[in-house]
CSV table of C-alpha atoms and ligand atoms in Angstrom, one decimal:
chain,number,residue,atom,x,y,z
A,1,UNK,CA,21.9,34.7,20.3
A,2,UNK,CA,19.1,35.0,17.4
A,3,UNK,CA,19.4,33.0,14.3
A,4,UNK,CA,19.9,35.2,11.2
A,5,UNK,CA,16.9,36.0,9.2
A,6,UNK,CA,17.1,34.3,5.9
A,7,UNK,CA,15.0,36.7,4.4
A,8,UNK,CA,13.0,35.0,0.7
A,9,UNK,CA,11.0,38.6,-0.1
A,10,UNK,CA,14.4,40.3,-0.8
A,11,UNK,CA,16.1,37.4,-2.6
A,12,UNK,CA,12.9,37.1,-4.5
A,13,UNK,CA,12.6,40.5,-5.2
A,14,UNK,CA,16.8,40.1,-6.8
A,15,UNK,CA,15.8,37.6,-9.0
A,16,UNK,CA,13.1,39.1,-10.1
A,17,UNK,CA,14.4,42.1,-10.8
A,18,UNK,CA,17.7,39.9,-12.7
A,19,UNK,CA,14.9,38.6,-14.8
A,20,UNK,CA,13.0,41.8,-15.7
A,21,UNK,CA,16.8,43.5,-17.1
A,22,UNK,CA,16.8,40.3,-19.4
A,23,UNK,CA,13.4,40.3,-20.8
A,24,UNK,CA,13.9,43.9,-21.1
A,25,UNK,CA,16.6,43.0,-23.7
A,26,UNK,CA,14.7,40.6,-25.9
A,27,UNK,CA,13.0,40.7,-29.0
A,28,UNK,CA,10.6,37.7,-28.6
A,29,UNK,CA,9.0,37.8,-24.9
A,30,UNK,CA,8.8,34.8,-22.8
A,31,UNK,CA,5.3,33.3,-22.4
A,32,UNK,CA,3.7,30.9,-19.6
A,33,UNK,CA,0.5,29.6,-19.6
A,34,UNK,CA,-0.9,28.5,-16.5
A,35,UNK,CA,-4.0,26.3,-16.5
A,36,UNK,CA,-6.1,25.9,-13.6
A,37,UNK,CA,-9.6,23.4,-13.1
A,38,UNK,CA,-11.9,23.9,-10.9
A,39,UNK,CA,-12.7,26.2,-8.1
A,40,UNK,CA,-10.3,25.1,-5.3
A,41,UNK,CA,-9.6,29.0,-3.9
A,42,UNK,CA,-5.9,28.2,-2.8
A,43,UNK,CA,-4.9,27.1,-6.2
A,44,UNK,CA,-7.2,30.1,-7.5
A,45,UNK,CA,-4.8,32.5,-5.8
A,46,UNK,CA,-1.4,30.7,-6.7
A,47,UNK,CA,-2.2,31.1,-10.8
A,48,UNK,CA,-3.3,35.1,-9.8
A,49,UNK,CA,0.2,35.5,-8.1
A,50,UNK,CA,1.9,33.6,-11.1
A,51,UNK,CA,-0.2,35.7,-13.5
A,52,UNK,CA,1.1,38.7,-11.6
A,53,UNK,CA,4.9,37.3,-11.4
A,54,UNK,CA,4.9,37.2,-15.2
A,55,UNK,CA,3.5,40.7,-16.0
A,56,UNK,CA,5.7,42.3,-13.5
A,57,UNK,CA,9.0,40.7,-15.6
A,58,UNK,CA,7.5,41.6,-18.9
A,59,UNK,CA,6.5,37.8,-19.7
A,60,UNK,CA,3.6,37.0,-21.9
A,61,UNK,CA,0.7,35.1,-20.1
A,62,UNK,CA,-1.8,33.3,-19.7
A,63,UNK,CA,-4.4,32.1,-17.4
A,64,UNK,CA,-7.2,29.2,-18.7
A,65,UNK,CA,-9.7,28.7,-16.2
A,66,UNK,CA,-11.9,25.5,-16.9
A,67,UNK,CA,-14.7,24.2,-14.7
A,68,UNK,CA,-14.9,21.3,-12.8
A,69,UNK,CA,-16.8,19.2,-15.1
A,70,UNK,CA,-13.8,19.5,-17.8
A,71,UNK,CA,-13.0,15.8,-19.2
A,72,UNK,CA,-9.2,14.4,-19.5
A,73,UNK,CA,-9.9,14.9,-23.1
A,74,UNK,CA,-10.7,18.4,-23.2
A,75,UNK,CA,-7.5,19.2,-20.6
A,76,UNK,CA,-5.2,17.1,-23.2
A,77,UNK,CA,-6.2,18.5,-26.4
A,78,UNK,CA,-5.7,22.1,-24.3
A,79,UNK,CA,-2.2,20.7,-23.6
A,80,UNK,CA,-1.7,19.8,-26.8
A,81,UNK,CA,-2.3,23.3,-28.4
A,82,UNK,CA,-0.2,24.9,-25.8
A,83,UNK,CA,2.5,22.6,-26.6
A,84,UNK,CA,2.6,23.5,-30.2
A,85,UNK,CA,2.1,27.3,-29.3
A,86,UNK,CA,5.1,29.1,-30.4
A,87,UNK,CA,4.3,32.1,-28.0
A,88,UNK,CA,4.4,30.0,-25.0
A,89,UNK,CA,7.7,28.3,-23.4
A,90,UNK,CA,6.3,27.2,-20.4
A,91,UNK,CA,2.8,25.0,-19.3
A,92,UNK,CA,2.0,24.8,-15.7
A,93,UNK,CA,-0.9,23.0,-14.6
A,94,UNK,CA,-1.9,23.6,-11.6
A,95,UNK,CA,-2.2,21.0,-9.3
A,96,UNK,CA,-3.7,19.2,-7.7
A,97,UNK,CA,-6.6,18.6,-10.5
A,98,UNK,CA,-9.9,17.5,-9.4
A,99,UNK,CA,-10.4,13.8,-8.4
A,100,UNK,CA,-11.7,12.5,-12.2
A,101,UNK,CA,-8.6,13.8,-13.7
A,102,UNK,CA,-5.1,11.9,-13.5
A,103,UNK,CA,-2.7,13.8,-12.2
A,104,UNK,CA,0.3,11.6,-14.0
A,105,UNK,CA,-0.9,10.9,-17.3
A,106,UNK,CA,-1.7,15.6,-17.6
A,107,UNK,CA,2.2,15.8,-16.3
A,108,UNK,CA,3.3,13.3,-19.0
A,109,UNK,CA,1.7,14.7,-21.6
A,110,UNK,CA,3.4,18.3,-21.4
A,111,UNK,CA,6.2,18.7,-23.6
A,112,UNK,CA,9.9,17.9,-21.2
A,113,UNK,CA,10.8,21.0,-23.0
A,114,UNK,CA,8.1,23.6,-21.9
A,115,UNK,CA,7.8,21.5,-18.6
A,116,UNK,CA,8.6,24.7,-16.2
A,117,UNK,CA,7.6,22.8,-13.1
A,118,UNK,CA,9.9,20.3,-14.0
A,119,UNK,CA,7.8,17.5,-12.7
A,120,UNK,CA,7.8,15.5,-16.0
A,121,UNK,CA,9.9,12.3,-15.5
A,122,UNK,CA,12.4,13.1,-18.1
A,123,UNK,CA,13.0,16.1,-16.0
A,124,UNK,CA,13.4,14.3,-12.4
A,125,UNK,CA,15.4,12.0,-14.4
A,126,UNK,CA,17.9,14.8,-15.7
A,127,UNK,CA,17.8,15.9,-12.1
A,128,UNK,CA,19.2,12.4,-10.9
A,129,UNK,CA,22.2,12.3,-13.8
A,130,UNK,CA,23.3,16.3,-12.5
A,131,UNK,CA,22.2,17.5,-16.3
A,132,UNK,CA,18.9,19.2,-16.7
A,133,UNK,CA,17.5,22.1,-18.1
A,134,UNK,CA,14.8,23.1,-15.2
A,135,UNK,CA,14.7,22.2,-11.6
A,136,UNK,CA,11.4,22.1,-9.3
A,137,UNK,CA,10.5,25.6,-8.3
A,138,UNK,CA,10.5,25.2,-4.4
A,139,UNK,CA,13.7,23.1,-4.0
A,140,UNK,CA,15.6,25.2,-6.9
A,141,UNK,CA,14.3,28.1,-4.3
A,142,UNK,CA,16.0,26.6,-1.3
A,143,UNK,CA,19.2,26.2,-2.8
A,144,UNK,CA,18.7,30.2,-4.2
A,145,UNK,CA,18.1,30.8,-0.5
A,146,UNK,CA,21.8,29.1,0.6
A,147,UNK,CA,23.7,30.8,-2.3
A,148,UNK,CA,22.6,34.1,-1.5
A,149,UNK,CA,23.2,33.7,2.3
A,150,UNK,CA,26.3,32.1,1.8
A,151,UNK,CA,25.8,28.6,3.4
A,152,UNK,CA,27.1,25.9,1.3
A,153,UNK,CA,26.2,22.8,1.8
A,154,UNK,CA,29.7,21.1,0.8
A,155,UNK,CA,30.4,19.1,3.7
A,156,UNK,CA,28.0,19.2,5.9
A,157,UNK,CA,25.1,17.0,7.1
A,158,UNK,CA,22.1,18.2,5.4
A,159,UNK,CA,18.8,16.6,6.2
A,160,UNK,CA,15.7,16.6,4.6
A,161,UNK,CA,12.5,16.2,6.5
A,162,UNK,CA,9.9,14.9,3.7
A,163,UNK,CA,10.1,12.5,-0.1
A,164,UNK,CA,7.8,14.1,-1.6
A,165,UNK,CA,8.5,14.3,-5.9
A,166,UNK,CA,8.1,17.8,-5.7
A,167,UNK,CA,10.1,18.9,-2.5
A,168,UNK,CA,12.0,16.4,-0.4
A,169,UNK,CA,13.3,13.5,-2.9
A,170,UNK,CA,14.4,16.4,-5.2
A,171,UNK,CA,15.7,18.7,-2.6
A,172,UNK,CA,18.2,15.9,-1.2
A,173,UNK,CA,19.5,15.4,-4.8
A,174,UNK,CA,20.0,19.1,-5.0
A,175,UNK,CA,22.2,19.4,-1.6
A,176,UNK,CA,24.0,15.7,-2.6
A,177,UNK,CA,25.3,17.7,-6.0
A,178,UNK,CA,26.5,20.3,-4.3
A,179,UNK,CA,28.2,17.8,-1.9
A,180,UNK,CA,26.3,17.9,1.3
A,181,UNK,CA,26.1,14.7,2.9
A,182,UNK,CA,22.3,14.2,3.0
A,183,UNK,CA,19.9,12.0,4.8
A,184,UNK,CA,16.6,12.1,4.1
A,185,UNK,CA,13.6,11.4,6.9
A,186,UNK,CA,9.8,10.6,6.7
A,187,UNK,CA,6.7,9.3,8.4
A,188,UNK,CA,8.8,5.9,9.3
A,189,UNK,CA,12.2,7.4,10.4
A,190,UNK,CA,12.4,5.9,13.9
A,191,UNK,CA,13.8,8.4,15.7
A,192,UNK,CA,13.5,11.8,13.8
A,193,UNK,CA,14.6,14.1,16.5
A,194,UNK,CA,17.7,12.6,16.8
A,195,UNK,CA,18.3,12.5,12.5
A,196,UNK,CA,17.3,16.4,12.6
A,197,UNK,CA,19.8,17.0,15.7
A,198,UNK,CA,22.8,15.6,13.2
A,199,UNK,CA,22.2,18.6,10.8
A,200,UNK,CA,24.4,21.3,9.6
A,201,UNK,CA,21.3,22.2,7.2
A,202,UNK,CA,17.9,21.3,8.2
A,203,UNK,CA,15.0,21.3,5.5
A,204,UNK,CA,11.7,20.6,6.4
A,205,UNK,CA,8.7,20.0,4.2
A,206,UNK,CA,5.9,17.8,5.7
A,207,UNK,CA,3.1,20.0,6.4
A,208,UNK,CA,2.7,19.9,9.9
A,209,UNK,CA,1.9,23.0,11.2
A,210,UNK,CA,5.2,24.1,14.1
A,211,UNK,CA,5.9,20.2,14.3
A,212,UNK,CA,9.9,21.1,14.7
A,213,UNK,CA,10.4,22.6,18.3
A,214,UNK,CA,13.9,23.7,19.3
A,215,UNK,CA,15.0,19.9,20.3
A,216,UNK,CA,15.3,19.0,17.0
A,217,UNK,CA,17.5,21.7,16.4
A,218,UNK,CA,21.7,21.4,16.7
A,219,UNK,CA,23.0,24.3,17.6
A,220,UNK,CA,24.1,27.2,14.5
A,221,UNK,CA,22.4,25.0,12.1
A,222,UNK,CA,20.8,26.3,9.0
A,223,UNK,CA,17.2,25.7,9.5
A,224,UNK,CA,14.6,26.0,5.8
A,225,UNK,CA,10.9,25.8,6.8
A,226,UNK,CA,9.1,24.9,3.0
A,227,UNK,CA,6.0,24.1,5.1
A,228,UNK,CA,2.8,26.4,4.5
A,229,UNK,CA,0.4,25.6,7.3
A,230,UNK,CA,-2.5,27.1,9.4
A,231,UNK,CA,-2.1,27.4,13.2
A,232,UNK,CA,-4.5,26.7,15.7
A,233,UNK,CA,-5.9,30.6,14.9
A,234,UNK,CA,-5.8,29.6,11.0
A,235,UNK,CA,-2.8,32.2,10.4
A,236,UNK,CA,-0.2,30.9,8.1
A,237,UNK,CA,3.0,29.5,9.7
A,238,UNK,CA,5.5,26.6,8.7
A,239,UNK,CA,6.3,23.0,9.6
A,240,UNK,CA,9.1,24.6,11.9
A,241,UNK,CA,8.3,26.4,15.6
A,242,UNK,CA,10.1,29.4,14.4
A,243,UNK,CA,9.6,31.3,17.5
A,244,UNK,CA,11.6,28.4,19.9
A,245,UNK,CA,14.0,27.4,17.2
A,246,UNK,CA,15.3,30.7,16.5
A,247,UNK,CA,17.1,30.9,19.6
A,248,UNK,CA,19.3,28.2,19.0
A,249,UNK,CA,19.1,27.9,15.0
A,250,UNK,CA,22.2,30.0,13.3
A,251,UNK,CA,19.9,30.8,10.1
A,252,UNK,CA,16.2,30.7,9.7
A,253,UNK,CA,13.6,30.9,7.0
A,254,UNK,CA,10.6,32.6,8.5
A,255,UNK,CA,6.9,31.6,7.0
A,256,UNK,CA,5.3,33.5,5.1
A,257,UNK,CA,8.0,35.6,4.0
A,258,UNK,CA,10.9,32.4,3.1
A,259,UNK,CA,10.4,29.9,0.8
A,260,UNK,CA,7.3,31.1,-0.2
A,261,UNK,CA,8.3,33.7,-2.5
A,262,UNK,CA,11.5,32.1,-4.1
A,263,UNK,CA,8.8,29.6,-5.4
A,264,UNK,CA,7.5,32.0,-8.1
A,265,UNK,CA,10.6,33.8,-8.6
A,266,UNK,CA,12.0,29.8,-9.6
A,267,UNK,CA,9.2,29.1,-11.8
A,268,UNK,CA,10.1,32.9,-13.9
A,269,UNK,CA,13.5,31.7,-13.8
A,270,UNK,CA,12.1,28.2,-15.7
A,271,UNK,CA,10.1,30.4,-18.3
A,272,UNK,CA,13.0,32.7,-19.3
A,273,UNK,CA,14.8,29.5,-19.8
A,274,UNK,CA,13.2,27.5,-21.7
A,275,UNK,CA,12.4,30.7,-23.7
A,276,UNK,CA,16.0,31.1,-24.4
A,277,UNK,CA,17.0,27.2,-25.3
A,278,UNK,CA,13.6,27.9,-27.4
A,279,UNK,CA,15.2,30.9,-29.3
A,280,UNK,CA,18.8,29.4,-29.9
B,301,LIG,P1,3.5,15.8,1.0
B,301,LIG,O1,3.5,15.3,-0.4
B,301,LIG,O2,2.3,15.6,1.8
B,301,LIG,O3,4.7,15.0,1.7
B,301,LIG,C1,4.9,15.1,3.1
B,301,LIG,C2,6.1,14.3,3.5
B,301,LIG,O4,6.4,14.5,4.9
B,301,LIG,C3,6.0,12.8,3.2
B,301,LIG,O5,7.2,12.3,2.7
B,301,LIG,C4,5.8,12.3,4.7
B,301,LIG,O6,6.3,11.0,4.9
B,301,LIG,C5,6.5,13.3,5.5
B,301,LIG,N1,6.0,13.4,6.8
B,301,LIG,C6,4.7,13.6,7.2
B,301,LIG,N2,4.6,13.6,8.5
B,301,LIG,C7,5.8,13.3,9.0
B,301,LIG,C8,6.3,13.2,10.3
B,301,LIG,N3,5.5,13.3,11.4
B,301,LIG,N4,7.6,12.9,10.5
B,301,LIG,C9,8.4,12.8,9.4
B,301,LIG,N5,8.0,12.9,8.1
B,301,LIG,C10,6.7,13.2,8.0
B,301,LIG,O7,3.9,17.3,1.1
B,301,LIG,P2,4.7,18.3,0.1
B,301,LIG,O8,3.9,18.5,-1.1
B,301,LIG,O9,6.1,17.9,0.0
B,301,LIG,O10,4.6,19.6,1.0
B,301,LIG,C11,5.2,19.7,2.3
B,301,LIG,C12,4.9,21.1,2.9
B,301,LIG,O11,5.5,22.0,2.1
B,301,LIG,C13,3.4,21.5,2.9
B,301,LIG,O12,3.2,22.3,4.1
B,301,LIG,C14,3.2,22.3,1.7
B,301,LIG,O13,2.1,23.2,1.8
B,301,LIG,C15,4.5,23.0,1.6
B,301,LIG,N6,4.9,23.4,0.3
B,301,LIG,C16,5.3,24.7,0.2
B,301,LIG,C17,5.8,25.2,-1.0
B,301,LIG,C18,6.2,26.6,-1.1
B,301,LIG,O14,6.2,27.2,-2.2
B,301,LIG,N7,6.7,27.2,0.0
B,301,LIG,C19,5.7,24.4,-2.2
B,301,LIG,C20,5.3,23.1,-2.0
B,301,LIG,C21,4.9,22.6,-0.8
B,301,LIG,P3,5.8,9.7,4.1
B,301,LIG,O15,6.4,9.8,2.7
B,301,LIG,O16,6.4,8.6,4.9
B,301,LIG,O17,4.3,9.7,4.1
């Protein structure tokens, strides 16, 4: 039988719309300002699509678009006037940030507080203790996903293909507080197909284009592709062989049409928050 469909457009399109009833509501609009350097066109059309996100929940926005050539110092006194802008709860900087800039010392210097990406260490460190205010956008979406489709990961054996800070390490912490038993695998796990054949809830994020055939695969298992890769024909498709492992999956995120959305929907989710502990 066909795994279930585990569709991100519609559950996207939910919180979205949850969102848009709030802002609806409020006096003071919430405000995200993305910040983008350089030319690199995939980043170029993330920040559209997150400039888009906001104005169709009623946020305030906006986009700054510096060249290539901008210093650290011009980026961190930019920063620094965002973080002291009373119109805008949330800084994302889009990453990653040309070769001359460091990536670390940009994420450190945005307030925890207006940190929507939750990538600042006080925010992973929240995430470790259970007690934080934002959680990263594409593992927060995953766990929407679950919710929403009624697969909790209370005892089962969740693993997590990938350690990446912004998807695998905090995806596994995710499933471990809501008591899934979770391993998590990388380039050196020695035998990978037989880790990914233990799981009740499969996640994969390495970035291999279809690298996860149906032999990795246990039977009904819950299977959520975070990968965004380009086949052999250059067409976007996941880390996961979606068309093999849906025979013998019990759920499956499709790519594009998964993950992918709930990212954005997370990161609007982030904004209205920190907009709200803002306004208290
Ligand atoms: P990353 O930083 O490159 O990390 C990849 C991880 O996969 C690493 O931990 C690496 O192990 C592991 N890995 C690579 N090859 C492997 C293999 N053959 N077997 C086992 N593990 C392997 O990537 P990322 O930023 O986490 O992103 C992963 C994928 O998710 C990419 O396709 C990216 O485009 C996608 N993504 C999608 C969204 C979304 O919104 N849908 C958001 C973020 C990322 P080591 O640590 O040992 O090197």
């Amino acid at each position: 039988m066909s795994a279930i469909i585990i569709d991100g457009k519609a559950v996207s399109a939910k919180v979205r719309g949850e969102i848009a009833e709030k802002v609806a509501g409020m006096e003071k609009k919430p405000g995200l300002a993305v910040v983008i350097v350089g030319e690199d066109p995939a980043s170029k059309v993330y920040v559209r699509n997150k400039a888009k996100g906001c104005a169709e929940v009623g946020f305030y926005s906006e986009v700054h678009e510096l060249p290539e050539s901008t210093t650290e110092e011009e980026l961190m006194a930019l920063i620094d006037r965002l973080n002291a802008d009373e119109r805008i709860n949330g800084i994302l900087c889009q990453l990653p940030l040309p070769k001359h800039l460091n990536e670390k010392a940009v994420i450190d210097r945005i307030r925890p507080d207006k940190d929507v990406d939750a990538f600042h260490p006080v925010n992973t460190g929240k995430i470790m203790i259970g007690d934080y205010d934002f959680l990263p956008c594409t593992p927060a979406g995953v766990m929407r996903l679950l919710e929403e489709y009624g697969i909790s990961p209370e005892g089962k054996n969740c693993v997590v293909v990938g350690r990446s800070n912004i998807v695998g390490k905090p995806q596994a912490m995710l499933l471990l507080q809501k008591n899934g038993t979770v391993t998590v695998c990388h380039s050196r796990t020695p035998d990978l197909k037989a880790e990914c054949r233990r799981a009740d809830i499969l996640v994969v994020a390495i970035g291999k284009a279809k690298f996860i055939d149906a032999d990795y695969i246990k039977p009904g298992a819950t299977v959520i592709d975070v990968g965004m890769d380009r086949d052999e024909n250059g067409k976007l498709c996941g880390d996961v062989d979606f068309e093999s492992v849906k025979e013998v999956a019990g759920a499956i995120t499709p790519v594009p049409g998964g993950v992918g959305p709930m990212t954005i929907a997370m990161l609007l989710t982030n904004t209205l928050k920190a907009a709200e502990i803002a306004d208290k």
